[in-house]
mmCIF file with all atom_site columns, C-alpha atoms in Angstrom:
data_model
loop_
_atom_site.group_PDB
_atom_site.id
_atom_site.type_symbol
_atom_site.label_atom_id
_atom_site.label_alt_id
_atom_site.label_comp_id
_atom_site.label_asym_id
_atom_site.label_entity_id
_atom_site.label_seq_id
_atom_site.pdbx_PDB_ins_code
_atom_site.Cartn_x
_atom_site.Cartn_y
_atom_site.Cartn_z
_atom_site.occupancy
_atom_site.B_iso_or_equiv
_atom_site.pdbx_formal_charge
_atom_site.auth_seq_id
_atom_site.auth_comp_id
_atom_site.auth_asym_id
_atom_site.auth_atom_id
_atom_site.pdbx_PDB_model_num
ATOM 1   C CA . GLY A 1 1   ? 14.381  -11.152 3.529   1.00 66.00 ? 1   GLY A CA 1
ATOM 2   C CA . GLU A 1 2   ? 10.879  -10.824 2.179   1.00 82.00 ? 2   GLU A CA 1
ATOM 3   C CA . ASN A 1 3   ? 10.804  -9.497  -1.355  1.00 92.00 ? 3   ASN A CA 1
ATOM 4   C CA . VAL A 1 4   ? 8.330   -9.033  -4.202  1.00 96.00 ? 4   VAL A CA 1
ATOM 5   C CA . GLU A 1 5   ? 9.568   -8.533  -7.743  1.00 97.00 ? 5   GLU A CA 1
ATOM 6   C CA . GLN A 1 6   ? 7.228   -6.991  -10.320 1.00 98.00 ? 6   GLN A CA 1
ATOM 7   C CA . HIS A 1 7   ? 7.540   -6.857  -14.120 1.00 97.00 ? 7   HIS A CA 1
ATOM 8   C CA . PRO A 1 8   ? 7.365   -4.988  -16.387 1.00 97.00 ? 8   PRO A CA 1
ATOM 9   C CA . SER A 1 9   ? 8.042   -1.545  -14.933 1.00 97.00 ? 9   SER A CA 1
ATOM 10  C CA . THR A 1 10  ? 6.198   0.103   -17.827 1.00 98.00 ? 10  THR A CA 1
ATOM 11  C CA . LEU A 1 11  ? 3.578   -1.280  -20.174 1.00 98.00 ? 11  LEU A CA 1
ATOM 12  C CA . SER A 1 12  ? 1.918   0.426   -23.108 1.00 98.00 ? 12  SER A CA 1
ATOM 13  C CA . VAL A 1 13  ? -1.078  -1.126  -24.881 1.00 97.00 ? 13  VAL A CA 1
ATOM 14  C CA . GLN A 1 14  ? -3.708  -0.069  -27.371 1.00 98.00 ? 14  GLN A CA 1
ATOM 15  C CA . GLU A 1 15  ? -7.245  0.405   -26.142 1.00 97.00 ? 15  GLU A CA 1
ATOM 16  C CA . GLY A 1 16  ? -9.065  -2.915  -26.282 1.00 97.00 ? 16  GLY A CA 1
ATOM 17  C CA . ASP A 1 17  ? -5.928  -5.037  -25.928 1.00 97.00 ? 17  ASP A CA 1
ATOM 18  C CA . SER A 1 18  ? -5.076  -7.122  -22.872 1.00 98.00 ? 18  SER A CA 1
ATOM 19  C CA . ALA A 1 19  ? -2.429  -6.262  -20.289 1.00 98.00 ? 19  ALA A CA 1
ATOM 20  C CA . VAL A 1 20  ? -0.557  -8.706  -18.062 1.00 98.00 ? 20  VAL A CA 1
ATOM 21  C CA . ILE A 1 21  ? 1.590   -7.807  -15.062 1.00 98.00 ? 21  ILE A CA 1
ATOM 22  C CA . LYS A 1 22  ? 3.629   -10.447 -13.240 1.00 98.00 ? 22  LYS A CA 1
ATOM 23  C CA . CYS A 1 23  ? 4.999   -10.705 -9.716  1.00 98.00 ? 23  CYS A CA 1
ATOM 24  C CA . THR A 1 24  ? 7.149   -13.193 -7.853  1.00 97.00 ? 24  THR A CA 1
ATOM 25  C CA . TYR A 1 25  ? 7.512   -13.426 -4.085  1.00 96.00 ? 25  TYR A CA 1
ATOM 26  C CA . SER A 1 26  ? 10.187  -14.869 -1.852  1.00 94.00 ? 26  SER A CA 1
ATOM 27  C CA . ASP A 1 27  ? 8.371   -15.689 1.414   1.00 90.00 ? 27  ASP A CA 1
ATOM 28  C CA . SER A 1 28  ? 6.828   -19.141 0.982   1.00 89.00 ? 28  SER A CA 1
ATOM 29  C CA . ALA A 1 29  ? 4.557   -18.435 3.980   1.00 88.00 ? 29  ALA A CA 1
ATOM 30  C CA . SER A 1 30  ? 2.797   -15.625 2.080   1.00 91.00 ? 30  SER A CA 1
ATOM 31  C CA . ASN A 1 31  ? -0.808  -16.528 1.423   1.00 90.00 ? 31  ASN A CA 1
ATOM 32  C CA . TYR A 1 32  ? -2.574  -13.256 0.588   1.00 92.00 ? 32  TYR A CA 1
ATOM 33  C CA . PHE A 1 33  ? -1.894  -11.349 -2.627  1.00 95.00 ? 33  PHE A CA 1
ATOM 34  C CA . PRO A 1 34  ? -3.678  -8.042  -3.331  1.00 95.00 ? 34  PRO A CA 1
ATOM 35  C CA . TRP A 1 35  ? -3.366  -5.757  -6.329  1.00 98.00 ? 35  TRP A CA 1
ATOM 36  C CA . TYR A 1 36  ? -3.629  -1.992  -6.075  1.00 98.00 ? 36  TYR A CA 1
ATOM 37  C CA . LYS A 1 37  ? -4.182  0.726   -8.665  1.00 98.00 ? 37  LYS A CA 1
ATOM 38  C CA . GLN A 1 38  ? -2.676  4.121   -7.938  1.00 97.00 ? 38  GLN A CA 1
ATOM 39  C CA . GLU A 1 39  ? -3.547  7.227   -9.890  1.00 95.00 ? 39  GLU A CA 1
ATOM 40  C CA . LEU A 1 40  ? -1.420  10.340  -9.796  1.00 91.00 ? 40  LEU A CA 1
ATOM 41  C CA . GLY A 1 41  ? -1.645  12.139  -6.467  1.00 88.00 ? 41  GLY A CA 1
ATOM 42  C CA . LYS A 1 42  ? -3.894  9.512   -4.893  1.00 92.00 ? 42  LYS A CA 1
ATOM 43  C CA . GLY A 1 43  ? -3.498  6.625   -2.503  1.00 95.00 ? 43  GLY A CA 1
ATOM 44  C CA . PRO A 1 44  ? -3.458  3.006   -3.726  1.00 97.00 ? 44  PRO A CA 1
ATOM 45  C CA . GLN A 1 45  ? -6.896  1.545   -4.435  1.00 96.00 ? 45  GLN A CA 1
ATOM 46  C CA . LEU A 1 46  ? -7.504  -2.167  -3.856  1.00 96.00 ? 46  LEU A CA 1
ATOM 47  C CA . ILE A 1 47  ? -8.829  -3.659  -7.115  1.00 97.00 ? 47  ILE A CA 1
ATOM 48  C CA . ILE A 1 48  ? -8.631  -7.419  -6.571  1.00 96.00 ? 48  ILE A CA 1
ATOM 49  C CA . ASP A 1 49  ? -6.986  -9.921  -4.258  1.00 94.00 ? 49  ASP A CA 1
ATOM 50  C CA . ILE A 1 50  ? -6.426  -13.657 -4.059  1.00 93.00 ? 50  ILE A CA 1
ATOM 51  C CA . ARG A 1 51  ? -5.693  -16.072 -1.267  1.00 90.00 ? 51  ARG A CA 1
ATOM 52  C CA . SER A 1 52  ? -3.524  -19.136 -1.608  1.00 84.00 ? 52  SER A CA 1
ATOM 53  C CA . ASN A 1 53  ? -6.401  -21.594 -1.421  1.00 83.00 ? 53  ASN A CA 1
ATOM 54  C CA . VAL A 1 54  ? -7.495  -20.631 -4.956  1.00 83.00 ? 54  VAL A CA 1
ATOM 55  C CA . GLY A 1 55  ? -5.629  -20.477 -8.241  1.00 90.00 ? 55  GLY A CA 1
ATOM 56  C CA . GLU A 1 56  ? -7.644  -17.835 -10.066 1.00 94.00 ? 56  GLU A CA 1
ATOM 57  C CA . LYS A 1 57  ? -10.136 -15.082 -9.343  1.00 93.00 ? 57  LYS A CA 1
ATOM 58  C CA . LYS A 1 58  ? -12.074 -12.873 -11.753 1.00 96.00 ? 58  LYS A CA 1
ATOM 59  C CA . ASP A 1 59  ? -13.945 -9.611  -11.388 1.00 94.00 ? 59  ASP A CA 1
ATOM 60  C CA . GLN A 1 60  ? -15.353 -8.328  -14.670 1.00 95.00 ? 60  GLN A CA 1
ATOM 61  C CA . ARG A 1 61  ? -12.350 -7.321  -16.853 1.00 97.00 ? 61  ARG A CA 1
ATOM 62  C CA . ILE A 1 62  ? -9.791  -8.086  -14.165 1.00 98.00 ? 62  ILE A CA 1
ATOM 63  C CA . ALA A 1 63  ? -8.410  -11.478 -13.196 1.00 97.00 ? 63  ALA A CA 1
ATOM 64  C CA . VAL A 1 64  ? -5.588  -12.682 -10.992 1.00 97.00 ? 64  VAL A CA 1
ATOM 65  C CA . THR A 1 65  ? -3.836  -16.042 -11.169 1.00 97.00 ? 65  THR A CA 1
ATOM 66  C CA . LEU A 1 66  ? -1.607  -17.628 -8.538  1.00 96.00 ? 66  LEU A CA 1
ATOM 67  C CA . ASN A 1 67  ? 1.013   -20.367 -8.840  1.00 94.00 ? 67  ASN A CA 1
ATOM 68  C CA . LYS A 1 68  ? 2.086   -21.225 -5.301  1.00 92.00 ? 68  LYS A CA 1
ATOM 69  C CA . THR A 1 69  ? 4.655   -23.802 -6.410  1.00 92.00 ? 69  THR A CA 1
ATOM 70  C CA . ALA A 1 70  ? 6.477   -21.265 -8.542  1.00 93.00 ? 70  ALA A CA 1
ATOM 71  C CA . LYS A 1 71  ? 5.695   -18.429 -6.113  1.00 94.00 ? 71  LYS A CA 1
ATOM 72  C CA . HIS A 1 72  ? 4.332   -16.100 -8.726  1.00 95.00 ? 72  HIS A CA 1
ATOM 73  C CA . PHE A 1 73  ? 1.049   -14.365 -9.424  1.00 97.00 ? 73  PHE A CA 1
ATOM 74  C CA . SER A 1 74  ? -0.251  -12.245 -12.273 1.00 98.00 ? 74  SER A CA 1
ATOM 75  C CA . LEU A 1 75  ? -2.819  -9.555  -12.997 1.00 98.00 ? 75  LEU A CA 1
ATOM 76  C CA . HIS A 1 76  ? -4.734  -9.753  -16.260 1.00 98.00 ? 76  HIS A CA 1
ATOM 77  C CA . ILE A 1 77  ? -6.771  -6.834  -17.583 1.00 98.00 ? 77  ILE A CA 1
ATOM 78  C CA . THR A 1 78  ? -8.862  -7.496  -20.683 1.00 97.00 ? 78  THR A CA 1
ATOM 79  C CA . GLU A 1 79  ? -10.463 -4.978  -23.049 1.00 97.00 ? 79  GLU A CA 1
ATOM 80  C CA . THR A 1 80  ? -8.317  -2.183  -21.662 1.00 98.00 ? 80  THR A CA 1
ATOM 81  C CA . GLN A 1 81  ? -9.694  1.347   -21.565 1.00 97.00 ? 81  GLN A CA 1
ATOM 82  C CA . PRO A 1 82  ? -7.873  4.705   -21.249 1.00 96.00 ? 82  PRO A CA 1
ATOM 83  C CA . GLU A 1 83  ? -9.140  5.004   -17.665 1.00 96.00 ? 83  GLU A CA 1
ATOM 84  C CA . ASP A 1 84  ? -7.145  1.873   -16.808 1.00 97.00 ? 84  ASP A CA 1
ATOM 85  C CA . SER A 1 85  ? -3.990  3.981   -17.214 1.00 98.00 ? 85  SER A CA 1
ATOM 86  C CA . ALA A 1 86  ? -2.316  4.154   -13.789 1.00 98.00 ? 86  ALA A CA 1
ATOM 87  C CA . VAL A 1 87  ? 0.454   2.551   -11.733 1.00 98.00 ? 87  VAL A CA 1
ATOM 88  C CA . TYR A 1 88  ? -0.365  -0.956  -10.560 1.00 98.00 ? 88  TYR A CA 1
ATOM 89  C CA . PHE A 1 89  ? 1.233   -2.568  -7.517  1.00 98.00 ? 89  PHE A CA 1
ATOM 90  C CA . CYS A 1 90  ? 1.213   -6.178  -6.439  1.00 98.00 ? 90  CYS A CA 1
ATOM 91  C CA . ALA A 1 91  ? 1.761   -7.105  -2.809  1.00 97.00 ? 91  ALA A CA 1
ATOM 92  C CA . ALA A 1 92  ? 2.090   -10.148 -0.600  1.00 95.00 ? 92  ALA A CA 1
ATOM 93  C CA . LYS A 1 93  ? 1.646   -10.931 3.054   1.00 91.00 ? 93  LYS A CA 1
ATOM 94  C CA . ARG A 1 94  ? 0.996   -13.676 5.544   1.00 85.00 ? 94  ARG A CA 1
ATOM 95  C CA . ASP A 1 95  ? -2.761  -13.590 6.012   1.00 69.00 ? 95  ASP A CA 1
ATOM 96  C CA . ASN A 1 96  ? -2.829  -14.275 9.734   1.00 65.00 ? 96  ASN A CA 1
ATOM 97  C CA . GLN A 1 97  ? -3.988  -11.659 12.187  1.00 52.00 ? 97  GLN A CA 1
ATOM 98  C CA . GLY A 1 98  ? -2.646  -8.609  10.428  1.00 62.00 ? 98  GLY A CA 1
ATOM 99  C CA . GLY A 1 99  ? 0.722   -7.273  9.477   1.00 79.00 ? 99  GLY A CA 1
ATOM 100 C CA . LYS A 1 100 ? 2.607   -5.631  6.712   1.00 89.00 ? 100 LYS A CA 1
ATOM 101 C CA . LEU A 1 101 ? 2.128   -5.810  2.992   1.00 94.00 ? 101 LEU A CA 1
ATOM 102 C CA . ILE A 1 102 ? 5.306   -6.262  0.944   1.00 95.00 ? 102 ILE A CA 1
ATOM 103 C CA . PHE A 1 103 ? 4.868   -4.336  -2.303  1.00 97.00 ? 103 PHE A CA 1
ATOM 104 C CA . GLY A 1 104 ? 6.385   -4.757  -5.726  1.00 97.00 ? 104 GLY A CA 1
ATOM 105 C CA . GLN A 1 105 ? 8.031   -1.844  -7.483  1.00 96.00 ? 105 GLN A CA 1
ATOM 106 C CA . GLY A 1 106 ? 5.001   -0.978  -9.587  1.00 97.00 ? 106 GLY A CA 1
ATOM 107 C CA . THR A 1 107 ? 4.010   -1.101  -13.261 1.00 98.00 ? 107 THR A CA 1
ATOM 108 C CA . GLU A 1 108 ? 3.040   2.069   -15.086 1.00 98.00 ? 108 GLU A CA 1
ATOM 109 C CA . LEU A 1 109 ? 0.289   1.074   -17.503 1.00 98.00 ? 109 LEU A CA 1
ATOM 110 C CA . SER A 1 110 ? -0.538  3.368   -20.385 1.00 98.00 ? 110 SER A CA 1
ATOM 111 C CA . VAL A 1 111 ? -3.603  2.603   -22.518 1.00 97.00 ? 111 VAL A CA 1
ATOM 112 C CA . LYS A 1 112 ? -3.557  4.510   -25.787 1.00 96.00 ? 112 LYS A CA 1
ATOM 113 C CA . PRO A 1 113 ? -6.903  5.383   -27.406 1.00 92.00 ? 113 PRO A CA 1
ATOM 114 C CA . ASP D 2 1   ? -17.007 9.974   2.591   1.00 55.00 ? 1   ASP D CA 1
ATOM 115 C CA . THR D 2 2   ? -16.433 6.904   4.753   1.00 74.00 ? 2   THR D CA 1
ATOM 116 C CA . GLY D 2 3   ? -12.930 6.100   3.500   1.00 93.00 ? 3   GLY D CA 1
ATOM 117 C CA . VAL D 2 4   ? -9.589  6.590   5.226   1.00 96.00 ? 4   VAL D CA 1
ATOM 118 C CA . SER D 2 5   ? -8.777  10.281  5.603   1.00 97.00 ? 5   SER D CA 1
ATOM 119 C CA . GLN D 2 6   ? -5.403  11.925  6.159   1.00 98.00 ? 6   GLN D CA 1
ATOM 120 C CA . ASP D 2 7   ? -4.460  15.427  7.157   1.00 97.00 ? 7   ASP D CA 1
ATOM 121 C CA . PRO D 2 8   ? -2.726  17.461  5.906   1.00 97.00 ? 8   PRO D CA 1
ATOM 122 C CA . ARG D 2 9   ? -2.563  16.398  2.273   1.00 97.00 ? 9   ARG D CA 1
ATOM 123 C CA . HIS D 2 10  ? 0.625   18.367  1.694   1.00 97.00 ? 10  HIS D CA 1
ATOM 124 C CA . LYS D 2 11  ? 3.291   19.616  4.072   1.00 98.00 ? 11  LYS D CA 1
ATOM 125 C CA . ILE D 2 12  ? 6.371   21.668  3.268   1.00 98.00 ? 12  ILE D CA 1
ATOM 126 C CA . THR D 2 13  ? 8.841   22.137  6.080   1.00 98.00 ? 13  THR D CA 1
ATOM 127 C CA . LYS D 2 14  ? 12.409  23.151  6.640   1.00 97.00 ? 14  LYS D CA 1
ATOM 128 C CA . ARG D 2 15  ? 15.091  20.676  7.656   1.00 97.00 ? 15  ARG D CA 1
ATOM 129 C CA . GLY D 2 16  ? 15.224  20.267  11.405  1.00 97.00 ? 16  GLY D CA 1
ATOM 130 C CA . GLN D 2 17  ? 11.561  21.058  12.036  1.00 98.00 ? 17  GLN D CA 1
ATOM 131 C CA . ASN D 2 18  ? 9.077   18.620  13.560  1.00 98.00 ? 18  ASN D CA 1
ATOM 132 C CA . VAL D 2 19  ? 5.958   17.560  11.670  1.00 98.00 ? 19  VAL D CA 1
ATOM 133 C CA . THR D 2 20  ? 2.874   15.583  12.668  1.00 98.00 ? 20  THR D CA 1
ATOM 134 C CA . PHE D 2 21  ? 0.401   13.825  10.413  1.00 98.00 ? 21  PHE D CA 1
ATOM 135 C CA . ARG D 2 22  ? -3.041  12.507  11.275  1.00 98.00 ? 22  ARG D CA 1
ATOM 136 C CA . CYS D 2 23  ? -4.929  9.490   9.961   1.00 98.00 ? 23  CYS D CA 1
ATOM 137 C CA . ASP D 2 24  ? -8.597  8.693   10.540  1.00 97.00 ? 24  ASP D CA 1
ATOM 138 C CA . PRO D 2 25  ? -9.357  5.073   9.603   1.00 96.00 ? 25  PRO D CA 1
ATOM 139 C CA . ILE D 2 26  ? -12.585 3.652   8.299   1.00 94.00 ? 26  ILE D CA 1
ATOM 140 C CA . SER D 2 27  ? -15.048 3.457   11.160  1.00 91.00 ? 27  SER D CA 1
ATOM 141 C CA . GLU D 2 28  ? -14.810 0.209   13.161  1.00 85.00 ? 28  GLU D CA 1
ATOM 142 C CA . HIS D 2 29  ? -11.554 -0.872  11.492  1.00 91.00 ? 29  HIS D CA 1
ATOM 143 C CA . ASN D 2 30  ? -9.416  -2.032  14.370  1.00 90.00 ? 30  ASN D CA 1
ATOM 144 C CA . ARG D 2 31  ? -6.143  -2.246  12.415  1.00 92.00 ? 31  ARG D CA 1
ATOM 145 C CA . LEU D 2 32  ? -4.214  0.783   11.205  1.00 95.00 ? 32  LEU D CA 1
ATOM 146 C CA . TYR D 2 33  ? -1.017  0.882   9.160   1.00 96.00 ? 33  TYR D CA 1
ATOM 147 C CA . TRP D 2 34  ? 1.511   3.531   8.154   1.00 97.00 ? 34  TRP D CA 1
ATOM 148 C CA . TYR D 2 35  ? 3.562   3.219   4.966   1.00 97.00 ? 35  TYR D CA 1
ATOM 149 C CA . ARG D 2 36  ? 6.058   5.501   3.219   1.00 97.00 ? 36  ARG D CA 1
ATOM 150 C CA . GLN D 2 37  ? 6.255   5.813   -0.557  1.00 97.00 ? 37  GLN D CA 1
ATOM 151 C CA . THR D 2 38  ? 9.036   7.530   -2.473  1.00 95.00 ? 38  THR D CA 1
ATOM 152 C CA . LEU D 2 39  ? 8.795   8.487   -6.128  1.00 91.00 ? 39  LEU D CA 1
ATOM 153 C CA . GLY D 2 40  ? 8.676   5.507   -8.452  1.00 90.00 ? 40  GLY D CA 1
ATOM 154 C CA . GLN D 2 41  ? 8.592   2.937   -5.657  1.00 94.00 ? 41  GLN D CA 1
ATOM 155 C CA . GLY D 2 42  ? 5.995   0.817   -3.961  1.00 96.00 ? 42  GLY D CA 1
ATOM 156 C CA . PRO D 2 43  ? 4.846   1.662   -0.437  1.00 96.00 ? 43  PRO D CA 1
ATOM 157 C CA . GLU D 2 44  ? 7.164   0.517   2.366   1.00 96.00 ? 44  GLU D CA 1
ATOM 158 C CA . PHE D 2 45  ? 5.746   -0.591  5.691   1.00 95.00 ? 45  PHE D CA 1
ATOM 159 C CA . LEU D 2 46  ? 6.509   1.579   8.717   1.00 95.00 ? 46  LEU D CA 1
ATOM 160 C CA . THR D 2 47  ? 4.290   0.441   11.578  1.00 95.00 ? 47  THR D CA 1
ATOM 161 C CA . TYR D 2 48  ? 0.991   -1.222  12.469  1.00 93.00 ? 48  TYR D CA 1
ATOM 162 C CA . PHE D 2 49  ? -1.578  -0.898  15.265  1.00 94.00 ? 49  PHE D CA 1
ATOM 163 C CA . GLN D 2 50  ? -4.269  -3.252  16.424  1.00 91.00 ? 50  GLN D CA 1
ATOM 164 C CA . ASN D 2 51  ? -6.631  -1.065  18.417  1.00 92.00 ? 51  ASN D CA 1
ATOM 165 C CA . GLU D 2 52  ? -4.292  1.097   20.505  1.00 93.00 ? 52  GLU D CA 1
ATOM 166 C CA . ALA D 2 53  ? -1.430  -1.403  20.623  1.00 93.00 ? 53  ALA D CA 1
ATOM 167 C CA . GLN D 2 54  ? 1.537   -0.852  18.300  1.00 93.00 ? 54  GLN D CA 1
ATOM 168 C CA . LEU D 2 55  ? 2.330   -4.425  17.246  1.00 91.00 ? 55  LEU D CA 1
ATOM 169 C CA . GLU D 2 56  ? 5.062   -4.067  14.664  1.00 89.00 ? 56  GLU D CA 1
ATOM 170 C CA . LYS D 2 57  ? 7.639   -1.465  13.662  1.00 91.00 ? 57  LYS D CA 1
ATOM 171 C CA . SER D 2 58  ? 9.936   -1.467  10.653  1.00 90.00 ? 58  SER D CA 1
ATOM 172 C CA . ARG D 2 59  ? 13.652  -0.823  10.860  1.00 86.00 ? 59  ARG D CA 1
ATOM 173 C CA . LEU D 2 60  ? 12.815  2.169   8.622   1.00 81.00 ? 60  LEU D CA 1
ATOM 174 C CA . LEU D 2 61  ? 11.158  3.764   11.649  1.00 84.00 ? 61  LEU D CA 1
ATOM 175 C CA . SER D 2 62  ? 14.155  5.488   13.207  1.00 87.00 ? 62  SER D CA 1
ATOM 176 C CA . ASP D 2 63  ? 14.067  7.037   16.663  1.00 91.00 ? 63  ASP D CA 1
ATOM 177 C CA . ARG D 2 64  ? 13.046  10.340  15.042  1.00 95.00 ? 64  ARG D CA 1
ATOM 178 C CA . PHE D 2 65  ? 9.718   8.761   14.089  1.00 96.00 ? 65  PHE D CA 1
ATOM 179 C CA . SER D 2 66  ? 6.936   8.025   16.549  1.00 95.00 ? 66  SER D CA 1
ATOM 180 C CA . ALA D 2 67  ? 3.390   6.866   15.976  1.00 96.00 ? 67  ALA D CA 1
ATOM 181 C CA . GLU D 2 68  ? 0.462   6.737   18.344  1.00 96.00 ? 68  GLU D CA 1
ATOM 182 C CA . ARG D 2 69  ? -3.119  5.571   18.341  1.00 96.00 ? 69  ARG D CA 1
ATOM 183 C CA . PRO D 2 70  ? -4.195  6.557   21.851  1.00 90.00 ? 70  PRO D CA 1
ATOM 184 C CA . LYS D 2 71  ? -7.872  5.575   21.788  1.00 87.00 ? 71  LYS D CA 1
ATOM 185 C CA . GLY D 2 72  ? -7.780  2.964   19.084  1.00 85.00 ? 72  GLY D CA 1
ATOM 186 C CA . SER D 2 73  ? -9.369  5.321   16.559  1.00 90.00 ? 73  SER D CA 1
ATOM 187 C CA . PHE D 2 74  ? -7.273  7.997   14.792  1.00 96.00 ? 74  PHE D CA 1
ATOM 188 C CA . SER D 2 75  ? -3.489  7.807   14.652  1.00 97.00 ? 75  SER D CA 1
ATOM 189 C CA . THR D 2 76  ? -0.688  10.345  14.468  1.00 98.00 ? 76  THR D CA 1
ATOM 190 C CA . LEU D 2 77  ? 2.773   10.001  12.954  1.00 98.00 ? 77  LEU D CA 1
ATOM 191 C CA . GLU D 2 78  ? 5.384   12.476  14.143  1.00 97.00 ? 78  GLU D CA 1
ATOM 192 C CA . ILE D 2 79  ? 8.771   13.061  12.580  1.00 97.00 ? 79  ILE D CA 1
ATOM 193 C CA . GLN D 2 80  ? 11.248  15.007  14.676  1.00 97.00 ? 80  GLN D CA 1
ATOM 194 C CA . ARG D 2 81  ? 14.228  16.928  13.289  1.00 97.00 ? 81  ARG D CA 1
ATOM 195 C CA . THR D 2 82  ? 13.195  16.306  9.696   1.00 97.00 ? 82  THR D CA 1
ATOM 196 C CA . GLU D 2 83  ? 15.839  15.536  7.082   1.00 96.00 ? 83  GLU D CA 1
ATOM 197 C CA . GLN D 2 84  ? 15.669  15.906  3.314   1.00 96.00 ? 84  GLN D CA 1
ATOM 198 C CA . GLY D 2 85  ? 15.590  12.120  3.045   1.00 95.00 ? 85  GLY D CA 1
ATOM 199 C CA . ASP D 2 86  ? 12.250  12.135  4.858   1.00 96.00 ? 86  ASP D CA 1
ATOM 200 C CA . SER D 2 87  ? 10.602  13.705  1.801   1.00 97.00 ? 87  SER D CA 1
ATOM 201 C CA . ALA D 2 88  ? 8.028   11.174  0.657   1.00 97.00 ? 88  ALA D CA 1
ATOM 202 C CA . MET D 2 89  ? 4.337   10.329  0.563   1.00 97.00 ? 89  MET D CA 1
ATOM 203 C CA . TYR D 2 90  ? 3.144   9.000   3.918   1.00 98.00 ? 90  TYR D CA 1
ATOM 204 C CA . LEU D 2 91  ? 0.231   6.636   3.495   1.00 98.00 ? 91  LEU D CA 1
ATOM 205 C CA . CYS D 2 92  ? -2.183  5.335   6.087   1.00 98.00 ? 92  CYS D CA 1
ATOM 206 C CA . ALA D 2 93  ? -4.327  2.224   5.661   1.00 97.00 ? 93  ALA D CA 1
ATOM 207 C CA . SER D 2 94  ? -6.895  0.481   7.787   1.00 95.00 ? 94  SER D CA 1
ATOM 208 C CA . SER D 2 95  ? -8.437  -2.974  7.833   1.00 92.00 ? 95  SER D CA 1
ATOM 209 C CA . PRO D 2 96  ? -11.207 -4.754  9.689   1.00 87.00 ? 96  PRO D CA 1
ATOM 210 C CA . ARG D 2 97  ? -10.564 -7.786  11.866  1.00 76.00 ? 97  ARG D CA 1
ATOM 211 C CA . GLN D 2 98  ? -11.814 -10.165 9.148   1.00 72.00 ? 98  GLN D CA 1
ATOM 212 C CA . PRO D 2 99  ? -11.243 -10.115 6.263   1.00 72.00 ? 99  PRO D CA 1
ATOM 213 C CA . ASN D 2 100 ? -8.139  -8.028  6.566   1.00 74.00 ? 100 ASN D CA 1
ATOM 214 C CA . GLU D 2 101 ? -7.872  -6.232  3.267   1.00 90.00 ? 101 GLU D CA 1
ATOM 215 C CA . GLN D 2 102 ? -6.055  -2.933  3.700   1.00 94.00 ? 102 GLN D CA 1
ATOM 216 C CA . PHE D 2 103 ? -7.711  0.234   2.423   1.00 95.00 ? 103 PHE D CA 1
ATOM 217 C CA . PHE D 2 104 ? -5.492  3.254   1.872   1.00 97.00 ? 104 PHE D CA 1
ATOM 218 C CA . GLY D 2 105 ? -6.038  6.944   2.407   1.00 97.00 ? 105 GLY D CA 1
ATOM 219 C CA . PRO D 2 106 ? -4.964  9.673   -0.047  1.00 96.00 ? 106 PRO D CA 1
ATOM 220 C CA . GLY D 2 107 ? -1.619  10.187  1.687   1.00 97.00 ? 107 GLY D CA 1
ATOM 221 C CA . THR D 2 108 ? 0.307   13.156  3.047   1.00 98.00 ? 108 THR D CA 1
ATOM 222 C CA . ARG D 2 109 ? 3.061   14.417  0.773   1.00 97.00 ? 109 ARG D CA 1
ATOM 223 C CA . LEU D 2 110 ? 5.975   15.743  2.804   1.00 98.00 ? 110 LEU D CA 1
ATOM 224 C CA . THR D 2 111 ? 8.625   17.975  1.285   1.00 98.00 ? 111 THR D CA 1
ATOM 225 C CA . VAL D 2 112 ? 11.643  18.837  3.436   1.00 98.00 ? 112 VAL D CA 1
ATOM 226 C CA . LEU D 2 113 ? 13.615  21.815  2.143   1.00 96.00 ? 113 LEU D CA 1
#
């Protein structure tokens, strides 16, 4: 069935370093890939997304890359700050008229000052 | 606040009791989703509405679970005869017709004793 694998499960970096989180998906019909940030006790917050007609998208310190052939996509955070510490989830879905997101297992990012 | 709202934020109940949660989507979002999230996992899709029509249900949604969106605005999720395994965070999300990014509420944390 549909599946999204996310790695690593935990990631610790020094403030100012870069962080990279990787996901692979199984459903070749998936064409929409959002990333969410979830802080303790809160709901997931959409931070960036990418559709399959582009290979890369940037928004300030955050970027996402997509390799449709290999069926994997990655989140890149540059110049990390302590407030970036949270759990990050990737997800995938078929971007038609709606429908479910399939989430990865999450990456707990810790940015040490 | 014009985001997705959920009520209550926390619910503690005894096994066998019924519980009902409410979700108010972002105004004019015609799509509404329910997800369940257990500790250390990504959200898992439960069900999805477009306006008042329930278009998709997960196998996770047993016959003890029922969701409604009677007027195409707010939605309710009811769990009958709760079990300890129902303890989780129940998340609601909404999306507009286009583009269909999903925006999540803060969640309702259910604890079944």
